GROMACS .gro file of N, CA and C in nm:
model
  450
    1UNK      N    1   0.065  -0.124   0.002
    1UNK     CA    2   0.023  -0.027   0.004
    1UNK      C    3   0.116   0.077   0.012
    2UNK      N    4   0.026   0.179  -0.008
    2UNK     CA    5   0.135   0.352  -0.077
    2UNK      C    6   0.018   0.456  -0.047
    3UNK      N    7   0.039   0.560   0.108
    3UNK     CA    8  -0.044   0.642   0.093
    3UNK      C    9   0.063   0.776   0.074
    4UNK      N   10  -0.034   0.894   0.023
    4UNK     CA   11  -0.004   1.043   0.058
    4UNK      C   12  -0.069   1.124   0.102
    5UNK      N   13   0.024   1.161   0.254
    5UNK     CA   14  -0.104   1.174   0.388
    5UNK      C   15  -0.041   1.361   0.366
    6UNK      N   16  -0.157   1.445   0.415
    6UNK     CA   17  -0.138   1.537   0.347
    6UNK      C   18  -0.199   1.619   0.480
    7UNK      N   19  -0.173   1.686   0.583
    7UNK     CA   20  -0.231   1.799   0.722
    7UNK      C   21  -0.337   1.861   0.653
    8UNK      N   22  -0.458   1.890   0.688
    8UNK     CA   23  -0.508   1.976   0.578
    8UNK      C   24  -0.586   2.082   0.696
    9UNK      N   25  -0.579   2.155   0.630
    9UNK     CA   26  -0.723   2.307   0.694
    9UNK      C   27  -0.825   2.278   0.715
   10UNK      N   28  -0.862   2.226   0.565
   10UNK     CA   29  -0.976   2.133   0.499
   10UNK      C   30  -1.005   2.027   0.447
   11UNK      N   31  -1.068   1.989   0.387
   11UNK     CA   32  -1.102   1.935   0.253
   11UNK      C   33  -1.167   1.823   0.273
   12UNK      N   34  -1.224   1.831   0.109
   12UNK     CA   35  -1.292   1.765   0.041
   12UNK      C   36  -1.362   1.661  -0.009
   13UNK      N   37  -1.518   1.607  -0.126
   13UNK     CA   38  -1.469   1.564  -0.229
   13UNK      C   39  -1.588   1.591  -0.278
   14UNK      N   40  -1.586   1.600  -0.380
   14UNK     CA   41  -1.734   1.646  -0.537
   14UNK      C   42  -1.722   1.521  -0.579
   15UNK      N   43  -1.833   1.508  -0.625
   15UNK     CA   44  -1.848   1.361  -0.756
   15UNK      C   45  -1.996   1.488  -0.854
   16UNK      N   46  -1.954   1.489  -0.953
   16UNK     CA   47  -2.069   1.534  -1.000
   16UNK      C   48  -2.108   1.698  -0.963
   17UNK      N   49  -2.198   1.718  -0.901
   17UNK     CA   50  -2.284   1.898  -0.833
   17UNK      C   51  -2.235   1.896  -0.732
   18UNK      N   52  -2.181   1.684  -0.677
   18UNK     CA   53  -2.284   1.705  -0.537
   18UNK      C   54  -2.129   1.704  -0.444
   19UNK      N   55  -2.105   1.756  -0.333
   19UNK     CA   56  -1.979   1.762  -0.205
   19UNK      C   57  -2.051   1.591  -0.120
   20UNK      N   58  -1.951   1.498  -0.139
   20UNK     CA   59  -1.987   1.402  -0.105
   20UNK      C   60  -1.956   1.307   0.035
   21UNK      N   61  -1.885   1.436   0.084
   21UNK     CA   62  -1.761   1.405   0.172
   21UNK      C   63  -1.678   1.547   0.294
   22UNK      N   64  -1.690   1.616   0.394
   22UNK     CA   65  -1.593   1.717   0.375
   22UNK      C   66  -1.568   1.684   0.518
   23UNK      N   67  -1.398   1.732   0.560
   23UNK     CA   68  -1.355   1.774   0.708
   23UNK      C   69  -1.297   1.900   0.685
   24UNK      N   70  -1.267   1.883   0.877
   24UNK     CA   71  -1.189   2.044   0.905
   24UNK      C   72  -1.033   1.970   0.869
   25UNK      N   73  -0.977   2.014   0.963
   25UNK     CA   74  -0.889   2.004   1.024
   25UNK      C   75  -0.831   1.823   0.987
   26UNK      N   76  -0.793   1.753   0.999
   26UNK     CA   77  -0.716   1.653   0.996
   26UNK      C   78  -0.660   1.609   0.904
   27UNK      N   79  -0.668   1.524   0.827
   27UNK     CA   80  -0.547   1.455   0.739
   27UNK      C   81  -0.619   1.414   0.614
   28UNK      N   82  -0.673   1.413   0.448
   28UNK     CA   83  -0.655   1.440   0.365
   28UNK      C   84  -0.541   1.278   0.306
   29UNK      N   85  -0.584   1.175   0.315
   29UNK     CA   86  -0.476   1.059   0.277
   29UNK      C   87  -0.529   1.016   0.193
   30UNK      N   88  -0.438   0.977   0.004
   30UNK     CA   89  -0.479   0.916  -0.057
   30UNK      C   90  -0.409   0.820  -0.089
   31UNK      N   91  -0.474   0.754  -0.130
   31UNK     CA   92  -0.469   0.549  -0.080
   31UNK      C   93  -0.425   0.501  -0.189
   32UNK      N   94  -0.282   0.451  -0.288
   32UNK     CA   95  -0.318   0.284  -0.382
   32UNK      C   96  -0.301   0.130  -0.298
   33UNK      N   97  -0.354   0.061  -0.330
   33UNK     CA   98  -0.387  -0.037  -0.347
   33UNK      C   99  -0.268  -0.095  -0.412
   34UNK      N  100  -0.195  -0.258  -0.424
   34UNK     CA  101  -0.121  -0.328  -0.482
   34UNK      C  102  -0.240  -0.439  -0.463
   35UNK      N  103  -0.210  -0.610  -0.557
   35UNK     CA  104  -0.211  -0.642  -0.560
   35UNK      C  105  -0.164  -0.781  -0.416
   36UNK      N  106  -0.079  -0.759  -0.403
   36UNK     CA  107  -0.035  -0.844  -0.323
   36UNK      C  108  -0.046  -0.776  -0.142
   37UNK      N  109  -0.098  -0.660  -0.138
   37UNK     CA  110  -0.092  -0.621  -0.047
   37UNK      C  111  -0.232  -0.733   0.059
   38UNK      N  112  -0.124  -0.719   0.211
   38UNK     CA  113  -0.288  -0.826   0.277
   38UNK      C  114  -0.334  -0.699   0.440
   39UNK      N  115  -0.355  -0.853   0.500
   39UNK     CA  116  -0.409  -0.790   0.636
   39UNK      C  117  -0.293  -0.687   0.707
   40UNK      N  118  -0.171  -0.753   0.693
   40UNK     CA  119  -0.030  -0.724   0.803
   40UNK      C  120  -0.031  -0.499   0.767
   41UNK      N  121  -0.012  -0.496   0.584
   41UNK     CA  122   0.018  -0.379   0.496
   41UNK      C  123  -0.146  -0.314   0.534
   42UNK      N  124  -0.235  -0.314   0.602
   42UNK     CA  125  -0.364  -0.236   0.640
   42UNK      C  126  -0.286  -0.193   0.852
   43UNK      N  127  -0.298  -0.257   0.826
   43UNK     CA  128  -0.247  -0.289   1.032
   43UNK      C  129  -0.128  -0.218   1.051
   44UNK      N  130  -0.047  -0.202   0.961
   44UNK     CA  131   0.082  -0.092   1.016
   44UNK      C  132   0.035  -0.016   0.907
   45UNK      N  133  -0.031   0.016   0.818
   45UNK     CA  134  -0.005   0.119   0.735
   45UNK      C  135  -0.149   0.200   0.861
   46UNK      N  136  -0.243   0.194   0.898
   46UNK     CA  137  -0.411   0.301   1.015
   46UNK      C  138  -0.316   0.258   1.124
   47UNK      N  139  -0.286   0.178   1.190
   47UNK     CA  140  -0.173   0.234   1.329
   47UNK      C  141  -0.055   0.310   1.307
   48UNK      N  142  -0.004   0.321   1.170
   48UNK     CA  143   0.121   0.486   1.140
   48UNK      C  144   0.007   0.608   1.120
   49UNK      N  145  -0.050   0.599   1.073
   49UNK     CA  146  -0.170   0.725   1.033
   49UNK      C  147  -0.221   0.793   1.222
   50UNK      N  148  -0.288   0.713   1.297
   50UNK     CA  149  -0.324   0.759   1.330
   50UNK      C  150  -0.219   0.792   1.491
   51UNK      N  151  -0.127   0.720   1.479
   51UNK     CA  152  -0.032   0.784   1.571
   51UNK      C  153   0.059   0.904   1.543
   52UNK      N  154   0.087   0.933   1.426
   52UNK     CA  155   0.141   1.012   1.353
   52UNK      C  156   0.163   1.162   1.395
   53UNK      N  157   0.214   1.227   1.425
   53UNK     CA  158   0.259   1.342   1.537
   53UNK      C  159   0.274   1.440   1.398
   54UNK      N  160   0.192   1.518   1.400
   54UNK     CA  161   0.145   1.597   1.219
   54UNK      C  162   0.073   1.720   1.313
   55UNK      N  163   0.054   1.789   1.414
   55UNK     CA  164   0.012   1.844   1.443
   55UNK      C  165   0.018   1.908   1.546
   56UNK      N  166   0.092   2.024   1.560
   56UNK     CA  167   0.136   2.103   1.717
   56UNK      C  168   0.094   2.141   1.805
   57UNK      N  169   0.157   2.135   1.859
   57UNK     CA  170   0.097   2.156   2.098
   57UNK      C  171   0.140   2.296   2.116
   58UNK      N  172   0.073   2.279   2.224
   58UNK     CA  173   0.100   2.464   2.251
   58UNK      C  174   0.168   2.524   2.242
   59UNK      N  175   0.342   2.421   2.197
   59UNK     CA  176   0.421   2.571   2.197
   59UNK      C  177   0.447   2.570   2.091
   60UNK      N  178   0.416   2.521   1.947
   60UNK     CA  179   0.445   2.517   1.775
   60UNK      C  180   0.481   2.362   1.751
   61UNK      N  181   0.522   2.300   1.847
   61UNK     CA  182   0.646   2.226   1.847
   61UNK      C  183   0.540   2.067   1.687
   62UNK      N  184   0.569   2.006   1.643
   62UNK     CA  185   0.461   1.901   1.558
   62UNK      C  186   0.465   1.789   1.629
   63UNK      N  187   0.360   1.737   1.739
   63UNK     CA  188   0.462   1.664   1.885
   63UNK      C  189   0.238   1.538   1.856
   64UNK      N  190   0.195   1.671   1.828
   64UNK     CA  191   0.068   1.599   1.843
   64UNK      C  192  -0.005   1.502   1.785
   65UNK      N  193  -0.057   1.338   1.735
   65UNK     CA  194  -0.175   1.347   1.651
   65UNK      C  195  -0.311   1.359   1.572
   66UNK      N  196  -0.358   1.308   1.484
   66UNK     CA  197  -0.450   1.360   1.442
   66UNK      C  198  -0.545   1.328   1.580
   67UNK      N  199  -0.593   1.287   1.639
   67UNK     CA  200  -0.705   1.231   1.758
   67UNK      C  201  -0.673   1.325   1.867
   68UNK      N  202  -0.543   1.358   1.868
   68UNK     CA  203  -0.435   1.438   2.016
   68UNK      C  204  -0.536   1.536   2.034
   69UNK      N  205  -0.503   1.570   1.827
   69UNK     CA  206  -0.553   1.720   1.728
   69UNK      C  207  -0.706   1.758   1.729
   70UNK      N  208  -0.811   1.644   1.773
   70UNK     CA  209  -0.893   1.617   1.733
   70UNK      C  210  -0.972   1.684   1.602
   71UNK      N  211  -0.891   1.614   1.451
   71UNK     CA  212  -0.908   1.631   1.331
   71UNK      C  213  -0.972   1.440   1.339
   72UNK      N  214  -1.021   1.506   1.157
   72UNK     CA  215  -1.071   1.374   1.118
   72UNK      C  216  -0.958   1.338   1.013
   73UNK      N  217  -1.087   1.269   0.967
   73UNK     CA  218  -0.939   1.206   0.856
   73UNK      C  219  -1.034   1.133   0.686
   74UNK      N  220  -1.032   1.189   0.569
   74UNK     CA  221  -1.113   1.172   0.410
   74UNK      C  222  -0.911   1.077   0.429
   75UNK      N  223  -0.994   0.923   0.319
   75UNK     CA  224  -1.023   0.881   0.288
   75UNK      C  225  -1.002   0.844   0.189
   76UNK      N  226  -0.914   0.859   0.031
   76UNK     CA  227  -0.937   0.813  -0.141
   76UNK      C  228  -0.853   0.788  -0.241
   77UNK      N  229  -0.912   0.687  -0.294
   77UNK     CA  230  -0.811   0.579  -0.274
   77UNK      C  231  -0.796   0.635  -0.443
   78UNK      N  232  -0.625   0.602  -0.478
   78UNK     CA  233  -0.608   0.674  -0.534
   78UNK      C  234  -0.471   0.573  -0.674
   79UNK      N  235  -0.529   0.474  -0.785
   79UNK     CA  236  -0.436   0.387  -0.800
   79UNK      C  237  -0.341   0.387  -0.858
   80UNK      N  238  -0.361   0.586  -0.920
   80UNK     CA  239  -0.206   0.641  -0.987
   80UNK      C  240  -0.112   0.611  -0.910
   81UNK      N  241  -0.171   0.608  -0.783
   81UNK     CA  242   0.039   0.666  -0.673
   81UNK      C  243   0.111   0.482  -0.736
   82UNK      N  244   0.052   0.425  -0.798
   82UNK     CA  245   0.158   0.311  -0.827
   82UNK      C  246   0.165   0.329  -0.994
   83UNK      N  247   0.175   0.428  -1.024
   83UNK     CA  248   0.169   0.470  -1.178
   83UNK      C  249   0.341   0.455  -1.192
   84UNK      N  250   0.394   0.376  -1.270
   84UNK     CA  251   0.515   0.284  -1.383
   84UNK      C  252   0.598   0.466  -1.416
   85UNK      N  253   0.646   0.521  -1.431
   85UNK     CA  254   0.694   0.624  -1.567
   85UNK      C  255   0.834   0.536  -1.617
   86UNK      N  256   0.915   0.463  -1.639
   86UNK     CA  257   1.006   0.403  -1.595
   86UNK      C  258   1.029   0.368  -1.794
   87UNK      N  259   0.891   0.347  -1.804
   87UNK     CA  260   0.908   0.338  -1.980
   87UNK      C  261   0.890   0.489  -2.043
   88UNK      N  262   0.878   0.550  -2.168
   88UNK     CA  263   0.775   0.610  -2.251
   88UNK      C  264   0.715   0.700  -2.134
   89UNK      N  265   0.621   0.764  -2.198
   89UNK     CA  266   0.596   0.875  -2.135
   89UNK      C  267   0.411   0.872  -2.061
   90UNK      N  268   0.355   0.787  -2.146
   90UNK     CA  269   0.232   0.739  -2.077
   90UNK      C  270   0.333   0.589  -1.955
   91UNK      N  271   0.186   0.701  -1.869
   91UNK     CA  272   0.272   0.571  -1.693
   91UNK      C  273   0.194   0.445  -1.735
   92UNK      N  274   0.192   0.339  -1.643
   92UNK     CA  275   0.147   0.234  -1.712
   92UNK      C  276   0.103   0.230  -1.466
   93UNK      N  277   0.022   0.130  -1.514
   93UNK     CA  278  -0.028   0.111  -1.400
   93UNK      C  279  -0.053  -0.030  -1.338
   94UNK      N  280  -0.021  -0.097  -1.400
   94UNK     CA  281   0.074  -0.280  -1.371
   94UNK      C  282   0.024  -0.359  -1.309
   95UNK      N  283   0.093  -0.208  -1.151
   95UNK     CA  284   0.115  -0.309  -1.014
   95UNK      C  285  -0.018  -0.279  -0.914
   96UNK      N  286  -0.171  -0.148  -0.979
   96UNK     CA  287  -0.223  -0.134  -0.881
   96UNK      C  288  -0.342  -0.233  -0.934
   97UNK      N  289  -0.389  -0.237  -0.810
   97UNK     CA  290  -0.464  -0.347  -0.770
   97UNK      C  291  -0.636  -0.376  -0.900
   98UNK      N  292  -0.671  -0.491  -0.898
   98UNK     CA  293  -0.779  -0.449  -1.025
   98UNK      C  294  -0.929  -0.417  -0.954
   99UNK      N  295  -0.955  -0.356  -0.924
   99UNK     CA  296  -1.088  -0.324  -0.893
   99UNK      C  297  -1.135  -0.351  -0.744
  100UNK      N  298  -1.172  -0.550  -0.785
  100UNK     CA  299  -1.181  -0.667  -0.765
  100UNK      C  300  -1.125  -0.689  -0.680
  101UNK      N  301  -0.957  -0.738  -0.655
  101UNK     CA  302  -0.912  -0.716  -0.546
  101UNK      C  303  -0.868  -0.632  -0.421
  102UNK      N  304  -0.838  -0.418  -0.519
  102UNK     CA  305  -0.861  -0.352  -0.384
  102UNK      C  306  -0.959  -0.319  -0.363
  103UNK      N  307  -1.102  -0.350  -0.379
  103UNK     CA  308  -1.196  -0.220  -0.304
  103UNK      C  309  -1.222  -0.381  -0.212
  104UNK      N  310  -1.224  -0.496  -0.199
  104UNK     CA  311  -1.221  -0.526  -0.024
  104UNK      C  312  -1.137  -0.492   0.084
  105UNK      N  313  -0.965  -0.432   0.013
  105UNK     CA  314  -0.823  -0.378   0.082
  105UNK      C  315  -0.934  -0.289   0.166
  106UNK      N  316  -0.955  -0.162   0.095
  106UNK     CA  317  -1.002  -0.081   0.058
  106UNK      C  318  -1.127  -0.066   0.166
  107UNK      N  319  -1.189  -0.118   0.152
  107UNK     CA  320  -1.334  -0.129   0.281
  107UNK      C  321  -1.223  -0.169   0.413
  108UNK      N  322  -1.164  -0.265   0.413
  108UNK     CA  323  -1.154  -0.335   0.556
  108UNK      C  324  -1.073  -0.190   0.562
  109UNK      N  325  -0.985  -0.139   0.559
  109UNK     CA  326  -0.869  -0.050   0.511
  109UNK      C  327  -0.920   0.028   0.567
  110UNK      N  328  -0.993   0.120   0.564
  110UNK     CA  329  -1.134   0.240   0.657
  110UNK      C  330  -1.154   0.160   0.720
  111UNK      N  331  -1.214   0.072   0.748
  111UNK     CA  332  -1.252   0.014   0.845
  111UNK      C  333  -1.162  -0.035   0.937
  112UNK      N  334  -1.011  -0.056   1.001
  112UNK     CA  335  -0.918  -0.076   1.086
  112UNK      C  336  -0.946   0.106   1.076
  113UNK      N  337  -0.883   0.170   0.972
  113UNK     CA  338  -0.915   0.225   1.059
  113UNK      C  339  -0.931   0.382   1.109
  114UNK      N  340  -1.063   0.384   1.105
  114UNK     CA  341  -1.210   0.438   1.175
  114UNK      C  342  -1.201   0.325   1.286
  115UNK      N  343  -1.171   0.175   1.333
  115UNK     CA  344  -1.145   0.151   1.454
  115UNK      C  345  -1.023   0.202   1.536
  116UNK      N  346  -0.932   0.248   1.485
  116UNK     CA  347  -0.744   0.245   1.521
  116UNK      C  348  -0.785   0.318   1.619
  117UNK      N  349  -0.924   0.447   1.503
  117UNK     CA  350  -0.968   0.627   1.534
  117UNK      C  351  -1.046   0.643   1.605
  118UNK      N  352  -1.113   0.513   1.645
  118UNK     CA  353  -1.216   0.534   1.714
  118UNK      C  354  -1.328   0.632   1.725
  119UNK      N  355  -1.331   0.671   1.562
  119UNK     CA  356  -1.418   0.725   1.563
  119UNK      C  357  -1.424   0.731   1.389
  120UNK      N  358  -1.618   0.761   1.332
  120UNK     CA  359  -1.644   0.760   1.119
  120UNK      C  360  -1.496   0.775   1.065
  121UNK      N  361  -1.480   0.733   0.974
  121UNK     CA  362  -1.306   0.819   0.836
  121UNK      C  363  -1.457   0.853   0.721
  122UNK      N  364  -1.383   0.952   0.668
  122UNK     CA  365  -1.538   1.011   0.604
  122UNK      C  366  -1.397   0.953   0.476
  123UNK      N  367  -1.549   0.909   0.309
  123UNK     CA  368  -1.421   0.829   0.219
  123UNK      C  369  -1.507   0.896   0.213
  124UNK      N  370  -1.381   0.870   0.006
  124UNK     CA  371  -1.447   0.958  -0.115
  124UNK      C  372  -1.547   0.822  -0.181
  125UNK      N  373  -1.506   0.729  -0.283
  125UNK     CA  374  -1.647   0.688  -0.327
  125UNK      C  375  -1.530   0.666  -0.459
  126UNK      N  376  -1.466   0.521  -0.436
  126UNK     CA  377  -1.502   0.381  -0.530
  126UNK      C  378  -1.425   0.372  -0.664
  127UNK      N  379  -1.323   0.451  -0.714
  127UNK     CA  380  -1.362   0.444  -0.842
  127UNK      C  381  -1.419   0.558  -0.935
  128UNK      N  382  -1.447   0.615  -0.858
  128UNK     CA  383  -1.504   0.798  -0.893
  128UNK      C  384  -1.432   0.900  -0.984
  129UNK      N  385  -1.534   0.952  -1.031
  129UNK     CA  386  -1.439   1.045  -1.048
  129UNK      C  387  -1.429   1.170  -1.014
  130UNK      N  388  -1.344   1.208  -0.955
  130UNK     CA  389  -1.449   1.261  -0.786
  130UNK      C  390  -1.286   1.360  -0.854
  131UNK      N  391  -1.350   1.495  -0.776
  131UNK     CA  392  -1.258   1.658  -0.680
  131UNK      C  393  -1.207   1.633  -0.610
  132UNK      N  394  -1.092   1.583  -0.626
  132UNK     CA  395  -1.092   1.652  -0.415
  132UNK      C  396  -0.970   1.839  -0.397
  133UNK      N  397  -1.072   1.897  -0.322
  133UNK     CA  398  -0.996   1.971  -0.293
  133UNK      C  399  -0.952   2.032  -0.153
  134UNK      N  400  -0.914   2.046  -0.166
  134UNK     CA  401  -0.785   2.112  -0.028
  134UNK      C  402  -0.745   2.221   0.051
  135UNK      N  403  -0.668   2.257   0.161
  135UNK     CA  404  -0.583   2.300   0.241
  135UNK      C  405  -0.534   2.300   0.215
  136UNK      N  406  -0.393   2.269   0.245
  136UNK     CA  407  -0.297   2.162   0.313
  136UNK      C  408  -0.200   2.280   0.407
  137UNK      N  409  -0.241   2.254   0.524
  137UNK     CA  410  -0.144   2.295   0.643
  137UNK      C  411  -0.054   2.271   0.676
  138UNK      N  412   0.034   2.349   0.643
  138UNK     CA  413   0.228   2.407   0.647
  138UNK      C  414   0.253   2.474   0.525
  139UNK      N  415   0.302   2.396   0.400
  139UNK     CA  416   0.214   2.274   0.432
  139UNK      C  417   0.306   2.151   0.477
  140UNK      N  418   0.186   2.006   0.513
  140UNK     CA  419   0.338   1.905   0.543
  140UNK      C  420   0.228   1.758   0.491
  141UNK      N  421   0.310   1.708   0.457
  141UNK     CA  422   0.290   1.583   0.300
  141UNK      C  423   0.404   1.513   0.395
  142UNK      N  424   0.323   1.327   0.418
  142UNK     CA  425   0.387   1.281   0.414
  142UNK      C  426   0.333   1.136   0.323
  143UNK      N  427   0.493   1.080   0.247
  143UNK     CA  428   0.440   0.957   0.213
  143UNK      C  429   0.461   0.806   0.275
  144UNK      N  430   0.426   0.706   0.227
  144UNK     CA  431   0.393   0.576   0.320
  144UNK      C  432   0.441   0.504   0.188
  145UNK      N  433   0.503   0.349   0.274
  145UNK     CA  434   0.545   0.302   0.179
  145UNK      C  435   0.479   0.166   0.289
  146UNK      N  436   0.416   0.035   0.298
  146UNK     CA  437   0.362  -0.045   0.380
  146UNK      C  438   0.481  -0.110   0.306
  147UNK      N  439   0.541  -0.153   0.150
  147UNK     CA  440   0.589  -0.261   0.156
  147UNK      C  441   0.793  -0.214   0.261
  148UNK      N  442   0.826  -0.106   0.210
  148UNK     CA  443   0.945  -0.048   0.278
  148UNK      C  444   0.913  -0.034   0.404
  149UNK      N  445   0.814  -0.054   0.462
  149UNK     CA  446   0.786   0.023   0.592
  149UNK      C  447   0.821   0.144   0.671
  150UNK      N  448   0.826   0.244   0.523
  150UNK     CA  449   0.877   0.367   0.508
  150UNK      C  450   0.789   0.508   0.563
   0.00000   0.00000   0.00000
């Protein structure tokens, strides 16, 4: 699994002309899933996101997790995180999981994240044409890869 985590002041998903999900301050999580991802990847990534200290404490130091800061989470599936640009100029997405594999893993991840977080997690709609709006706070952006544990 790959995830791009952005600390946001606000973020929202629009499908068509309807805003389907939105959060105030918190984390926007762009999530890519590949065929070989397992429950172990879900467990590791969920734990890292919930415990990640990206929010300022009273002294202005990034020392609080999203839970401790009272923030929210918004997860958006994004198969393009597994794009390969090694050959030519048209990206290949061969490493991205096909929907029949990716959807159950995505749903398990969202459930695990909500469980670890202790409250519901907002989501985009898998495979929809979504417009993602965000105000990156900082900016703070972190990239995770569950295979390299980084």
